[in-house]
PDB file of C-alpha atoms in Angstrom:
ATOM      1  CA  GLU A   1      32.698  -5.387 -88.339  1.00  0.00           C
ATOM      2  CA  ILE A   2      34.100  -1.876 -88.099  1.00  0.00           C
ATOM      3  CA  VAL A   3      37.762  -1.735 -87.055  1.00  0.00           C
ATOM      4  CA  LEU A   4      38.959   1.361 -85.205  1.00  0.00           C
ATOM      5  CA  THR A   5      42.680   2.147 -85.425  1.00  0.00           C
ATOM      6  CA  GLN A   6      44.121   4.631 -82.959  1.00  0.00           C
ATOM      7  CA  SER A   7      47.353   6.532 -83.340  1.00  0.00           C
ATOM      8  CA  PRO A   8      49.865   7.021 -81.991  1.00  0.00           C
ATOM      9  CA  GLY A   9      50.180   3.939 -79.812  1.00  0.00           C
ATOM     10  CA  THR A  10      52.010   5.953 -77.166  1.00  0.00           C
ATOM     11  CA  VAL A  11      52.692   9.659 -76.886  1.00  0.00           C
ATOM     12  CA  SER A  12      55.090  11.247 -74.387  1.00  0.00           C
ATOM     13  CA  LEU A  13      54.122  14.738 -73.285  1.00  0.00           C
ATOM     14  CA  SER A  14      54.585  17.127 -70.385  1.00  0.00           C
ATOM     15  CA  PRO A  15      51.917  18.674 -68.148  1.00  0.00           C
ATOM     16  CA  GLY A  16      50.563  21.769 -69.901  1.00  0.00           C
ATOM     17  CA  ASP A  17      51.150  20.321 -73.380  1.00  0.00           C
ATOM     18  CA  ARG A  18      48.448  19.815 -75.966  1.00  0.00           C
ATOM     19  CA  ALA A  19      47.573  16.224 -76.884  1.00  0.00           C
ATOM     20  CA  THR A  20      46.017  15.203 -80.186  1.00  0.00           C
ATOM     21  CA  LEU A  21      44.817  11.621 -80.487  1.00  0.00           C
ATOM     22  CA  SER A  22      43.510  10.041 -83.674  1.00  0.00           C
ATOM     23  CA  CYS A  23      40.911   7.344 -84.312  1.00  0.00           C
ATOM     24  CA  ARG A  24      40.392   6.049 -87.842  1.00  0.00           C
ATOM     25  CA  ALA A  25      37.527   3.738 -88.797  1.00  0.00           C
ATOM     26  CA  SER A  26      37.659   1.035 -91.470  1.00  0.00           C
ATOM     27  CA  GLN A  27      34.336   2.308 -92.800  1.00  0.00           C
ATOM     28  CA  SER A  28      32.212   5.353 -92.238  1.00  0.00           C
ATOM     29  CA  VAL A  29      30.841   5.716 -88.712  1.00  0.00           C
ATOM     30  CA  SER A  30      27.913   7.872 -87.761  1.00  0.00           C
ATOM     31  CA  SER A  31      29.242  10.813 -85.762  1.00  0.00           C
ATOM     32  CA  SER A  32      26.328  10.305 -83.414  1.00  0.00           C
ATOM     33  CA  TYR A  33      27.854   7.053 -82.228  1.00  0.00           C
ATOM     34  CA  LEU A  34      31.543   7.707 -81.674  1.00  0.00           C
ATOM     35  CA  ALA A  35      32.786   7.934 -78.084  1.00  0.00           C
ATOM     36  CA  TRP A  36      36.060   8.476 -76.263  1.00  0.00           C
ATOM     37  CA  TYR A  37      37.056   7.089 -72.861  1.00  0.00           C
ATOM     38  CA  HIS A  38      40.082   7.221 -70.667  1.00  0.00           C
ATOM     39  CA  GLN A  39      41.288   4.630 -68.231  1.00  0.00           C
ATOM     40  CA  ARG A  40      43.679   5.227 -65.376  1.00  0.00           C
ATOM     41  CA  PRO A  41      45.637   2.260 -63.958  1.00  0.00           C
ATOM     42  CA  GLY A  42      43.505   0.040 -61.776  1.00  0.00           C
ATOM     43  CA  GLN A  43      40.300   1.888 -62.606  1.00  0.00           C
ATOM     44  CA  ALA A  44      37.310   1.294 -64.836  1.00  0.00           C
ATOM     45  CA  PRO A  45      37.128   3.354 -68.041  1.00  0.00           C
ATOM     46  CA  ARG A  46      35.366   6.716 -67.907  1.00  0.00           C
ATOM     47  CA  LEU A  47      33.298   8.297 -70.668  1.00  0.00           C
ATOM     48  CA  LEU A  48      34.756  11.594 -71.903  1.00  0.00           C
ATOM     49  CA  ILE A  49      33.068  12.320 -75.231  1.00  0.00           C
ATOM     50  CA  TYR A  50      29.989  10.914 -76.982  1.00  0.00           C
ATOM     51  CA  GLY A  51      28.483  11.782 -80.340  1.00  0.00           C
ATOM     52  CA  ALA A  52      32.041  12.543 -81.538  1.00  0.00           C
ATOM     53  CA  SER A  53      32.096  16.019 -79.965  1.00  0.00           C
ATOM     54  CA  ARG A  54      29.840  16.194 -76.932  1.00  0.00           C
ATOM     55  CA  ARG A  55      31.397  16.201 -73.497  1.00  0.00           C
ATOM     56  CA  ALA A  56      29.952  13.814 -70.948  1.00  0.00           C
ATOM     57  CA  THR A  57      28.692  15.080 -67.628  1.00  0.00           C
ATOM     58  CA  GLY A  58      31.452  16.493 -65.449  1.00  0.00           C
ATOM     59  CA  ILE A  59      34.174  16.400 -68.105  1.00  0.00           C
ATOM     60  CA  PRO A  60      36.280  19.589 -68.181  1.00  0.00           C
ATOM     61  CA  ASP A  61      36.347  21.713 -71.306  1.00  0.00           C
ATOM     62  CA  ARG A  62      40.025  21.032 -71.960  1.00  0.00           C
ATOM     63  CA  PHE A  63      38.727  17.836 -73.585  1.00  0.00           C
ATOM     64  CA  SER A  64      37.237  18.218 -77.048  1.00  0.00           C
ATOM     65  CA  GLY A  65      36.281  15.827 -79.817  1.00  0.00           C
ATOM     66  CA  SER A  66      35.893  16.351 -83.525  1.00  0.00           C
ATOM     67  CA  GLY A  67      35.658  14.505 -86.809  1.00  0.00           C
ATOM     68  CA  SER A  68      33.270  12.683 -89.067  1.00  0.00           C
ATOM     69  CA  GLY A  69      33.112   9.775 -91.481  1.00  0.00           C
ATOM     70  CA  THR A  70      36.219   7.711 -90.838  1.00  0.00           C
ATOM     71  CA  ASP A  71      38.491  10.204 -89.038  1.00  0.00           C
ATOM     72  CA  PHE A  72      37.997  11.378 -85.495  1.00  0.00           C
ATOM     73  CA  THR A  73      40.186  13.310 -83.070  1.00  0.00           C
ATOM     74  CA  LEU A  74      40.339  13.813 -79.324  1.00  0.00           C
ATOM     75  CA  THR A  75      42.198  16.916 -78.211  1.00  0.00           C
ATOM     76  CA  ILE A  76      43.309  17.726 -74.686  1.00  0.00           C
ATOM     77  CA  SER A  77      44.220  21.394 -74.714  1.00  0.00           C
ATOM     78  CA  ARG A  78      46.466  21.482 -71.642  1.00  0.00           C
ATOM     79  CA  LEU A  79      47.412  18.224 -69.971  1.00  0.00           C
ATOM     80  CA  GLU A  80      46.825  17.980 -66.256  1.00  0.00           C
ATOM     81  CA  PRO A  81      48.612  15.312 -64.157  1.00  0.00           C
ATOM     82  CA  GLU A  82      45.412  13.244 -63.938  1.00  0.00           C
ATOM     83  CA  ASP A  83      45.133  13.121 -67.754  1.00  0.00           C
ATOM     84  CA  PHE A  84      48.055  10.735 -68.144  1.00  0.00           C
ATOM     85  CA  ALA A  85      46.179   7.550 -68.933  1.00  0.00           C
ATOM     86  CA  VAL A  86      45.111   5.294 -71.792  1.00  0.00           C
ATOM     87  CA  TYR A  87      42.497   6.655 -74.197  1.00  0.00           C
ATOM     88  CA  TYR A  88      40.082   4.567 -76.239  1.00  0.00           C
ATOM     89  CA  CYS A  89      37.680   5.419 -79.016  1.00  0.00           C
ATOM     90  CA  GLN A  90      34.548   3.339 -79.543  1.00  0.00           C
ATOM     91  CA  HIS A  91      31.675   3.113 -81.942  1.00  0.00           C
ATOM     92  CA  TYR A  92      28.233   2.090 -80.755  1.00  0.00           C
ATOM     93  CA  GLY A  93      24.658   2.712 -81.822  1.00  0.00           C
ATOM     94  CA  SER A  94      22.319   0.913 -84.147  1.00  0.00           C
ATOM     95  CA  SER A  95      24.820  -1.513 -85.710  1.00  0.00           C
ATOM     96  CA  PRO A  96      24.669  -5.076 -84.350  1.00  0.00           C
ATOM     97  CA  THR A  97      28.274  -5.093 -83.153  1.00  0.00           C
ATOM     98  CA  TRP A  98      30.361  -2.422 -81.492  1.00  0.00           C
ATOM     99  CA  THR A  99      34.124  -2.088 -81.175  1.00  0.00           C
ATOM    100  CA  PHE A 100      36.873  -0.230 -79.326  1.00  0.00           C
ATOM    101  CA  GLY A 101      40.112   1.050 -80.748  1.00  0.00           C
ATOM    102  CA  GLN A 102      43.287  -0.520 -79.384  1.00  0.00           C
ATOM    103  CA  GLY A 103      44.072   2.529 -77.256  1.00  0.00           C
ATOM    104  CA  THR A 104      46.590   5.365 -77.054  1.00  0.00           C
ATOM    105  CA  LYS A 105      48.723   5.733 -73.955  1.00  0.00           C
ATOM    106  CA  VAL A 106      49.494   9.300 -72.923  1.00  0.00           C
ATOM    107  CA  GLU A 107      52.578   9.132 -70.751  1.00  0.00           C
ATOM    108  CA  ILE A 108      54.616  11.740 -68.909  1.00  0.00           C
ATOM    109  CA  LYS A 109      57.702  12.848 -70.776  1.00  0.00           C
TER     110      LYS A 109
ATOM    111  CA  GLU B   1      22.755   7.510 -57.642  1.00  0.00           C
ATOM    112  CA  VAL B   2      23.335   5.249 -60.638  1.00  0.00           C
ATOM    113  CA  GLN B   3      25.494   2.258 -59.809  1.00  0.00           C
ATOM    114  CA  LEU B   4      26.565  -0.980 -61.433  1.00  0.00           C
ATOM    115  CA  VAL B   5      27.966  -3.347 -58.826  1.00  0.00           C
ATOM    116  CA  GLN B   6      29.690  -6.485 -60.022  1.00  0.00           C
ATOM    117  CA  SER B   7      30.300  -9.768 -58.259  1.00  0.00           C
ATOM    118  CA  GLY B   8      33.661 -10.526 -56.736  1.00  0.00           C
ATOM    119  CA  SER B   9      36.862 -12.059 -58.050  1.00  0.00           C
ATOM    120  CA  GLU B  10      36.813 -15.654 -59.188  1.00  0.00           C
ATOM    121  CA  VAL B  11      39.526 -18.303 -59.437  1.00  0.00           C
ATOM    122  CA  LYS B  12      38.571 -21.298 -61.539  1.00  0.00           C
ATOM    123  CA  LYS B  13      40.128 -24.301 -63.232  1.00  0.00           C
ATOM    124  CA  PRO B  14      40.033 -24.906 -66.982  1.00  0.00           C
ATOM    125  CA  GLY B  15      36.821 -26.626 -68.004  1.00  0.00           C
ATOM    126  CA  GLU B  16      34.787 -25.249 -65.106  1.00  0.00           C
ATOM    127  CA  SER B  17      31.679 -23.136 -65.573  1.00  0.00           C
ATOM    128  CA  LEU B  18      31.172 -19.619 -64.257  1.00  0.00           C
ATOM    129  CA  LYS B  19      28.487 -16.952 -64.074  1.00  0.00           C
ATOM    130  CA  ILE B  20      29.350 -13.412 -62.987  1.00  0.00           C
ATOM    131  CA  SER B  21      26.863 -10.661 -62.262  1.00  0.00           C
ATOM    132  CA  CYS B  22      26.272  -6.946 -62.586  1.00  0.00           C
ATOM    133  CA  LYS B  23      23.532  -5.400 -60.435  1.00  0.00           C
ATOM    134  CA  GLY B  24      22.118  -2.043 -61.408  1.00  0.00           C
ATOM    135  CA  SER B  25      20.552   0.487 -59.082  1.00  0.00           C
ATOM    136  CA  GLY B  26      19.431   4.100 -59.212  1.00  0.00           C
ATOM    137  CA  PHE B  27      17.895   3.810 -62.679  1.00  0.00           C
ATOM    138  CA  ILE B  28      15.180   1.922 -64.558  1.00  0.00           C
ATOM    139  CA  PHE B  29      17.186  -1.176 -65.428  1.00  0.00           C
ATOM    140  CA  SER B  30      14.927  -2.381 -68.248  1.00  0.00           C
ATOM    141  CA  SER B  31      15.370   0.912 -70.126  1.00  0.00           C
ATOM    142  CA  TYR B  32      19.129   0.667 -70.694  1.00  0.00           C
ATOM    143  CA  TRP B  33      21.202  -1.756 -72.728  1.00  0.00           C
ATOM    144  CA  ILE B  34      23.982  -3.425 -70.756  1.00  0.00           C
ATOM    145  CA  SER B  35      27.262  -4.487 -72.365  1.00  0.00           C
ATOM    146  CA  TRP B  36      30.130  -6.654 -71.188  1.00  0.00           C
ATOM    147  CA  VAL B  37      33.730  -5.644 -71.914  1.00  0.00           C
ATOM    148  CA  ARG B  38      36.845  -7.794 -71.521  1.00  0.00           C
ATOM    149  CA  GLN B  39      40.286  -6.515 -70.601  1.00  0.00           C
ATOM    150  CA  MET B  40      43.027  -9.121 -70.709  1.00  0.00           C
ATOM    151  CA  PRO B  41      46.159  -8.496 -68.617  1.00  0.00           C
ATOM    152  CA  GLY B  42      47.991  -5.436 -69.905  1.00  0.00           C
ATOM    153  CA  LYS B  43      45.713  -5.159 -72.940  1.00  0.00           C
ATOM    154  CA  GLY B  44      42.943  -2.935 -74.255  1.00  0.00           C
ATOM    155  CA  LEU B  45      39.172  -3.019 -74.064  1.00  0.00           C
ATOM    156  CA  GLU B  46      37.183  -5.559 -76.073  1.00  0.00           C
ATOM    157  CA  TRP B  47      33.424  -5.285 -76.494  1.00  0.00           C
ATOM    158  CA  MET B  48      31.925  -8.751 -75.948  1.00  0.00           C
ATOM    159  CA  GLY B  49      28.210  -8.232 -76.396  1.00  0.00           C
ATOM    160  CA  ARG B  50      25.119  -6.512 -75.101  1.00  0.00           C
ATOM    161  CA  ILE B  51      21.627  -7.213 -73.874  1.00  0.00           C
ATOM    162  CA  ASP B  52      18.411  -5.220 -73.939  1.00  0.00           C
ATOM    163  CA  PRO B  53      16.837  -6.034 -70.561  1.00  0.00           C
ATOM    164  CA  SER B  54      13.384  -5.062 -71.803  1.00  0.00           C
ATOM    165  CA  ASP B  55      13.182  -8.117 -74.090  1.00  0.00           C
ATOM    166  CA  SER B  56      16.463  -9.991 -73.403  1.00  0.00           C
ATOM    167  CA  HIS B  57      17.561  -9.485 -76.999  1.00  0.00           C
ATOM    168  CA  THR B  58      21.298 -10.017 -77.265  1.00  0.00           C
ATOM    169  CA  SER B  59      24.015  -9.177 -79.754  1.00  0.00           C
ATOM    170  CA  TYR B  60      27.548 -10.565 -79.593  1.00  0.00           C
ATOM    171  CA  SER B  61      30.909  -9.675 -81.047  1.00  0.00           C
ATOM    172  CA  PRO B  62      31.949 -12.342 -83.562  1.00  0.00           C
ATOM    173  CA  SER B  63      35.021 -12.861 -81.368  1.00  0.00           C
ATOM    174  CA  PHE B  64      32.860 -14.035 -78.472  1.00  0.00           C
ATOM    175  CA  GLN B  65      29.777 -15.510 -80.174  1.00  0.00           C
ATOM    176  CA  GLY B  66      29.280 -19.051 -78.930  1.00  0.00           C
ATOM    177  CA  ASP B  67      31.833 -18.727 -76.127  1.00  0.00           C
ATOM    178  CA  VAL B  68      29.735 -16.789 -73.611  1.00  0.00           C
ATOM    179  CA  ILE B  69      26.100 -16.153 -72.812  1.00  0.00           C
ATOM    180  CA  ILE B  70      24.720 -12.812 -71.674  1.00  0.00           C
ATOM    181  CA  SER B  71      21.450 -12.838 -69.768  1.00  0.00           C
ATOM    182  CA  THR B  72      19.430 -10.679 -67.436  1.00  0.00           C
ATOM    183  CA  ASP B  73      16.971 -10.915 -64.569  1.00  0.00           C
ATOM    184  CA  ARG B  74      14.732  -7.869 -64.624  1.00  0.00           C
ATOM    185  CA  SER B  75      13.230  -8.732 -61.230  1.00  0.00           C
ATOM    186  CA  THR B  76      16.618  -8.135 -59.578  1.00  0.00           C
ATOM    187  CA  SER B  77      18.005  -5.590 -62.095  1.00  0.00           C
ATOM    188  CA  THR B  78      20.942  -7.875 -62.744  1.00  0.00           C
ATOM    189  CA  ALA B  79      22.862  -8.781 -65.882  1.00  0.00           C
ATOM    190  CA  TYR B  80      24.971 -11.908 -66.150  1.00  0.00           C
ATOM    191  CA  LEU B  81      27.912 -13.185 -68.169  1.00  0.00           C
ATOM    192  CA  GLN B  82      28.459 -16.915 -68.185  1.00  0.00           C
ATOM    193  CA  TRP B  83      30.826 -19.549 -69.494  1.00  0.00           C
ATOM    194  CA  SER B  84      30.165 -23.282 -69.717  1.00  0.00           C
ATOM    195  CA  SER B  85      33.804 -24.307 -70.024  1.00  0.00           C
ATOM    196  CA  LEU B  86      36.518 -21.833 -69.082  1.00  0.00           C
ATOM    197  CA  LYS B  87      39.943 -21.689 -70.698  1.00  0.00           C
ATOM    198  CA  ALA B  88      43.150 -20.183 -69.379  1.00  0.00           C
ATOM    199  CA  SER B  89      42.791 -17.500 -72.061  1.00  0.00           C
ATOM    200  CA  ASP B  90      39.588 -16.291 -70.360  1.00  0.00           C
ATOM    201  CA  THR B  91      41.754 -14.829 -67.588  1.00  0.00           C
ATOM    202  CA  ALA B  92      40.873 -11.130 -67.612  1.00  0.00           C
ATOM    203  CA  ILE B  93      38.968  -8.338 -65.940  1.00  0.00           C
ATOM    204  CA  TYR B  94      35.364  -8.183 -67.093  1.00  0.00           C
ATOM    205  CA  TYR B  95      33.409  -4.943 -66.923  1.00  0.00           C
ATOM    206  CA  CYS B  96      29.724  -4.329 -67.368  1.00  0.00           C
ATOM    207  CA  ALA B  97      28.676  -0.954 -68.710  1.00  0.00           C
ATOM    208  CA  ARG B  98      25.437   0.891 -69.369  1.00  0.00           C
ATOM    209  CA  LEU B  99      24.686   2.533 -72.704  1.00  0.00           C
ATOM    210  CA  GLY B 100      23.518   6.006 -71.763  1.00  0.00           C
ATOM    211  CA  LEU B 101      20.172   7.111 -73.101  1.00  0.00           C
ATOM    212  CA  PHE B 102      18.663  10.571 -72.843  1.00  0.00           C
ATOM    213  CA  PHE B 103      15.462  11.461 -74.637  1.00  0.00           C
ATOM    214  CA  GLY B 104      16.091   8.762 -77.217  1.00  0.00           C
ATOM    215  CA  GLU B 105      19.730   9.716 -77.780  1.00  0.00           C
ATOM    216  CA  TRP B 106      22.414   7.135 -77.066  1.00  0.00           C
ATOM    217  CA  ARG B 107      25.333   8.664 -75.186  1.00  0.00           C
ATOM    218  CA  GLY B 108      28.110   6.090 -74.948  1.00  0.00           C
ATOM    219  CA  PHE B 109      28.860   3.890 -71.945  1.00  0.00           C
ATOM    220  CA  ASP B 110      28.097   6.382 -69.207  1.00  0.00           C
ATOM    221  CA  TYR B 111      28.330   4.078 -66.186  1.00  0.00           C
ATOM    222  CA  TRP B 112      30.657   1.153 -65.607  1.00  0.00           C
ATOM    223  CA  GLY B 113      30.878  -1.564 -63.011  1.00  0.00           C
ATOM    224  CA  GLN B 114      34.021  -1.840 -60.923  1.00  0.00           C
ATOM    225  CA  GLY B 115      35.189  -4.917 -62.831  1.00  0.00           C
ATOM    226  CA  THR B 116      35.377  -8.614 -61.956  1.00  0.00           C
ATOM    227  CA  GLN B 117      38.745 -10.364 -62.065  1.00  0.00           C
ATOM    228  CA  VAL B 118      38.461 -13.878 -63.461  1.00  0.00           C
ATOM    229  CA  THR B 119      41.516 -16.108 -63.183  1.00  0.00           C
ATOM    230  CA  VAL B 120      41.552 -19.496 -64.867  1.00  0.00           C
ATOM    231  CA  SER B 121      44.462 -21.689 -63.894  1.00  0.00           C
ATOM    232  CA  SER B 122      45.108 -25.348 -63.278  1.00  0.00           C
TER     233      SER B 122
END
């Protein structure tokens, strides 16, 4: 089973700052099947990025994803108040089992 | 409009059985894999397993294999998650989610249910 490790666990930033979140896989993951989500308190998760770098419908362009192999990154260019949330990476696709990373909390400094 | 609507909150005692549901609408239900995701209090997301409604083929996380059963009823566009004997540690929010598919390309979990709170307490 692929293990996804996210870092940092928590990051404290201010609105307008740039956020860089990391997701490292225990073995190579197809870029086609790496997604990012965020989850605000009391809400269901929301898909941000799929295929490592492709924005989901309705996601603003301040969100971008990159990476390949075992190292992936989600970047938020300028944090808006609604971006303070928990972010998860996930692998899916043709493998029999899928997993989520443990999450990175982006909190207001 | 695509929607996944889950059944309501449940309060159960240890040892009891439970089946929660996730009803899809606004899309061809049999064409999209449905997954279940657990979120324990204050914790992260855990993928439990998935089902292909077209043939009811399932795949489970090793962490949940044997503890839960995922099923589907294509006639009502509904997916189910069931337990035969609940434990206090099953207390969590359970989400269903659809694996997006566009012209043969999988696109992550593009739609989620609102979540079902399951509380197991004596």
